[in-house]
Amino acid sequence: MSPLLSFSFAWRWLTSSSTRKTKKSPPSPPTLPIIGNLHQLGQLPHRSLWNLSKKYGPLMLLHLGSKPTLVVSSADVAKQILKTHDLAFSDKPALTSLKKIFYDLNDVLTLPYGDQWRKLRSVFVHDCWVLNTNTQVWINSLNGYNAALDNGVRVRDEVMDAIIDEHLNKVPTAAQSETNSSTASSRHSFVDNMLSIYKGNSPGVSIDLVSVKALTLDVFTAATETSTTALVWIMTELIKHPKVMKKLQDEDIQKMPYLKAVINETFRCHPPVSIYVRSARERVNLMGYEIQPDTMVLINAWAIGRDPSYWDEPEKYMPERFLNSSVDFKGFDFQFTPFGAGRRICPGIGFAEASIKYTIANLVHKFDWALPDGAKGEEIDVSEKPGITIGKKYPLIVVPTLSLSDA
Ligand code: HEM
């Protein structure tokens, strides 16, 4: 073989192997035709995906139908996505169902990263304080999903239109506000504040009526079920662990560091949003793997809260692990991200924390709690209910009696 030909072969081998190296994909479980890995999600995807990750690793590539989907199950990989490559992974997948439900992606929760998202997020964050005072195309049309979705969207419209109608005429226009300054102070709800911006009362900021509805829907969907799910899990764990309940009831109500530890530990064991979703805006080299644009990313906060590199005895409910620890859910500790992290971290984090603290402090200090018919707390069923938020499968039925100190 001539030296030139040998060189040419060697060069082609070298360049093709280096291409292979940067283009390789993360480990994947085998797929089925058309549905890919959909059949492996099961009823409780956070648990099924956690089990799969034990075999395929903390960064897996699945195919949900035809959609390439990364699944993140460890704190170290989460840090790569939410910190190192946060900008590249700050999109949300534009799923058909989300488009229908969230007014064609006119809200903060589902909008792709960009100027419109930045604008709506700043409006949303600015007005959040008000709350303190007050592969579907292959199957969906056949199984009735599309019809159910359309029906849900119709009901959503009826509810949202009724809310907007109720508030619209009460909120003054910019001109009316100028002539009567007292009308401005009559606004007090999130919807009123959004409508006030819509009517031109906030110079430099403008939103249309569709965005008012979409942002209000964000509060309903992102704020209410998450917080109530968290409250039920906290009360469940307290009743299941009477010593923890007693320690909390004995705590000085002015400071309550143990309450914070109880809330943290419950979020670790039962993050209400067990899996949250991102999407790649561009091609990314992630830990040696080439990730394609539009790849969906599922961050399994539930599995990350059990990452054995960061948590001792992760299956044990132990609020004490958070005492004298700086680990918190504010988005800097990637082993504990029940509210996400990075650019798209939950903007309701402060409101959620304050309302949960306040509610639990009142419930445990004012009442003693027991299960009906003398059942033991230790025996309480902690099965989970499938859904976007993972709640308790069976309702928590408890009997309060006025605490002796309050009687
Ligand atoms: C226990 C209560 C809550 C939990 C566990 C929770 C959790 C989350 C999570 C995991 C995300 C995704 C973050 C990411 O992609 O990095 C998120 C986003 C969001 N949350 Fe919350 N949340 C809660 C309460 C609230 C409240 C009270 C509000 C509003 C008042 C709210 C509004 C939102 C919005 C608008 C987004 C989308 C942010 C964006 O994409 O830019 N959430 N939340």
GROMACS .gro file of N, CA and C and ligand atoms in nm, residues 82 92 108-111 117 121 124 128 131 218-219 222-224 226-227 230 267 271-273 276-278 337-349 351-352 356, ligand 1:
model
  169
   82LEU      N    1  -2.892   2.163   3.491
   82LEU     CA    2  -2.957   2.281   3.551
   82LEU      C    3  -2.860   2.395   3.581
   92LYS      N    4  -3.908   2.433   2.703
   92LYS     CA    5  -4.008   2.334   2.744
   92LYS      C    6  -4.056   2.266   2.616
  108VAL      N    7  -4.627   3.115   3.145
  108VAL     CA    8  -4.487   3.098   3.188
  108VAL      C    9  -4.447   2.951   3.191
  109LEU      N   10  -4.540   2.869   3.236
  109LEU     CA   11  -4.511   2.727   3.259
  109LEU      C   12  -4.465   2.655   3.133
  110THR      N   13  -4.528   2.688   3.021
  110THR     CA   14  -4.504   2.608   2.900
  110THR      C   15  -4.432   2.682   2.788
  111LEU      N   16  -4.417   2.815   2.799
  111LEU     CA   17  -4.354   2.891   2.690
  111LEU      C   18  -4.209   2.849   2.671
  117TRP      N   19  -4.125   3.469   2.710
  117TRP     CA   20  -4.121   3.399   2.839
  117TRP      C   21  -4.065   3.492   2.947
  121ARG      N   22  -4.275   3.599   3.265
  121ARG     CA   23  -4.224   3.554   3.394
  121ARG      C   24  -4.204   3.675   3.487
  124PHE      N   25  -4.537   3.779   3.611
  124PHE     CA   26  -4.586   3.678   3.706
  124PHE      C   27  -4.517   3.692   3.841
  128CYS      N   28  -4.677   3.786   4.206
  128CYS     CA   29  -4.697   3.668   4.291
  128CYS      C   30  -4.728   3.706   4.436
  131LEU      N   31  -5.072   3.683   4.598
  131LEU     CA   32  -5.129   3.557   4.644
  131LEU      C   33  -5.117   3.542   4.795
  218ASP      N   34  -5.193   2.927   3.508
  218ASP     CA   35  -5.066   2.882   3.570
  218ASP      C   36  -5.080   2.876   3.722
  219VAL      N   37  -5.145   2.979   3.780
  219VAL     CA   38  -5.160   2.980   3.926
  219VAL      C   39  -5.244   2.861   3.970
  222ALA      N   40  -5.015   2.531   3.865
  222ALA     CA   41  -4.882   2.515   3.924
  222ALA      C   42  -4.882   2.537   4.074
  223ALA      N   43  -4.981   2.614   4.123
  223ALA     CA   44  -4.972   2.655   4.263
  223ALA      C   45  -5.060   2.572   4.357
  224THR      N   46  -5.180   2.538   4.312
  224THR     CA   47  -5.275   2.483   4.409
  224THR      C   48  -5.249   2.335   4.438
  226THR      N   49  -4.990   2.144   4.376
  226THR     CA   50  -4.858   2.117   4.433
  226THR      C   51  -4.858   2.142   4.584
  227SER      N   52  -4.913   2.258   4.623
  227SER     CA   53  -4.908   2.294   4.765
  227SER      C   54  -4.998   2.203   4.849
  230ALA      N   55  -4.833   1.869   4.892
  230ALA     CA   56  -4.727   1.876   4.992
  230ALA      C   57  -4.786   1.873   5.134
  267PHE      N   58  -4.037   1.696   5.136
  267PHE     CA   59  -4.012   1.725   4.993
  267PHE      C   60  -3.910   1.628   4.933
  271PRO      N   61  -4.145   1.460   4.655
  271PRO     CA   62  -4.154   1.587   4.581
  271PRO      C   63  -4.286   1.587   4.503
  272PRO      N   64  -4.375   1.687   4.524
  272PRO     CA   65  -4.505   1.683   4.455
  272PRO      C   66  -4.490   1.673   4.303
  273VAL      N   67  -4.394   1.751   4.248
  273VAL     CA   68  -4.364   1.736   4.104
  273VAL      C   69  -4.247   1.638   4.097
  276TYR      N   70  -3.983   1.677   3.652
  276TYR     CA   71  -4.015   1.798   3.575
  276TYR      C   72  -3.940   1.795   3.442
  277VAL      N   73  -3.992   1.878   3.351
  277VAL     CA   74  -3.956   1.858   3.210
  277VAL      C   75  -3.884   1.980   3.153
  278ARG      N   76  -3.780   1.956   3.079
  278ARG     CA   77  -3.712   2.061   3.003
  278ARG      C   78  -3.696   2.014   2.859
  337THR      N   79  -3.389   1.915   4.455
  337THR     CA   80  -3.446   2.020   4.369
  337THR      C   81  -3.597   2.000   4.348
  338PRO      N   82  -3.677   1.995   4.456
  338PRO     CA   83  -3.821   1.978   4.436
  338PRO      C   84  -3.886   2.096   4.364
  339PHE      N   85  -3.817   2.212   4.360
  339PHE     CA   86  -3.871   2.328   4.289
  339PHE      C   87  -3.792   2.358   4.161
  340GLY      N   88  -3.708   2.263   4.117
  340GLY     CA   89  -3.625   2.286   4.000
  340GLY      C   90  -3.504   2.371   4.036
  341ALA      N   91  -3.436   2.425   3.936
  341ALA     CA   92  -3.318   2.510   3.957
  341ALA      C   93  -3.291   2.584   3.827
  342GLY      N   94  -3.200   2.682   3.835
  342GLY     CA   95  -3.161   2.754   3.714
  342GLY      C   96  -3.266   2.853   3.669
  343ARG      N   97  -3.260   2.889   3.540
  343ARG     CA   98  -3.347   2.994   3.487
  343ARG      C   99  -3.495   2.966   3.507
  344ARG      N  100  -3.533   2.839   3.502
  344ARG     CA  101  -3.676   2.808   3.508
  344ARG      C  102  -3.719   2.758   3.644
  345ILE      N  103  -3.640   2.787   3.748
  345ILE     CA  104  -3.678   2.746   3.883
  345ILE      C  105  -3.818   2.803   3.915
  346CYS      N  106  -3.892   2.730   3.998
  346CYS     CA  107  -4.029   2.769   4.030
  346CYS      C  108  -4.033   2.912   4.087
  347PRO      N  109  -4.110   3.003   4.025
  347PRO     CA  110  -4.119   3.140   4.079
  347PRO      C  111  -4.209   3.149   4.202
  348GLY      N  112  -4.282   3.040   4.231
  348GLY     CA  113  -4.373   3.044   4.347
  348GLY      C  114  -4.311   2.989   4.473
  349ILE      N  115  -4.180   2.967   4.472
  349ILE     CA  116  -4.110   2.898   4.581
  349ILE      C  117  -4.132   2.968   4.717
  351PHE      N  118  -4.374   3.184   4.805
  351PHE     CA  119  -4.514   3.177   4.846
  351PHE      C  120  -4.548   3.037   4.897
  352ALA      N  121  -4.499   2.934   4.824
  352ALA     CA  122  -4.529   2.795   4.863
  352ALA      C  123  -4.470   2.767   5.001
  356ILE      N  124  -4.706   2.688   5.330
  356ILE     CA  125  -4.699   2.553   5.389
  356ILE      C  126  -4.655   2.563   5.536
  408HEM     C1  127  -4.517   2.283   4.684
  408HEM     C2  128  -4.536   2.371   4.590
  408HEM     C3  129  -4.467   2.375   4.455
  408HEM     C4  130  -4.379   2.286   4.399
  408HEM     C5  131  -4.325   2.155   4.454
  408HEM     C6  132  -4.343   2.342   4.267
  408HEM     C7  133  -4.253   2.281   4.180
  408HEM     C8  134  -4.218   2.335   4.057
  408HEM     C9  135  -4.121   2.275   3.968
  408HEM    C10  136  -4.043   2.147   3.992
  408HEM    C11  137  -4.114   2.355   3.857
  408HEM    C12  138  -4.025   2.333   3.734
  408HEM    C13  139  -3.889   2.402   3.760
  408HEM    C14  140  -3.784   2.378   3.655
  408HEM     O1  141  -3.814   2.344   3.539
  408HEM     O2  142  -3.664   2.396   3.690
  408HEM    C15  143  -4.208   2.465   3.876
  408HEM    C16  144  -4.232   2.566   3.786
  408HEM    C17  145  -4.325   2.664   3.803
  408HEM     N1  146  -4.401   2.689   3.917
  408HEM    FE1  147  -4.398   2.581   4.086
  408HEM     N2  148  -4.411   2.460   4.250
  408HEM    C18  149  -4.487   2.484   4.361
  408HEM    C19  150  -4.565   2.595   4.385
  408HEM    C20  151  -4.587   2.697   4.297
  408HEM    C21  152  -4.663   2.818   4.325
  408HEM    C22  153  -4.725   2.848   4.461
  408HEM    C23  154  -4.664   2.890   4.210
  408HEM    C24  155  -4.727   3.024   4.182
  408HEM    C25  156  -4.771   3.106   4.270
  408HEM    C26  157  -4.587   2.818   4.109
  408HEM    C27  158  -4.568   2.859   3.979
  408HEM    C28  159  -4.481   2.797   3.891
  408HEM    C29  160  -4.459   2.844   3.755
  408HEM    C30  161  -4.528   2.962   3.686
  408HEM    C31  162  -4.359   2.762   3.699
  408HEM    C32  163  -4.297   2.772   3.561
  408HEM    C33  164  -4.169   2.855   3.567
  408HEM    C34  165  -4.098   2.865   3.432
  408HEM     O3  166  -4.107   2.771   3.354
  408HEM     O4  167  -4.033   2.967   3.410
  408HEM     N3  168  -4.541   2.702   4.166
  408HEM     N4  169  -4.269   2.451   4.000
   0.00000   0.00000   0.00000
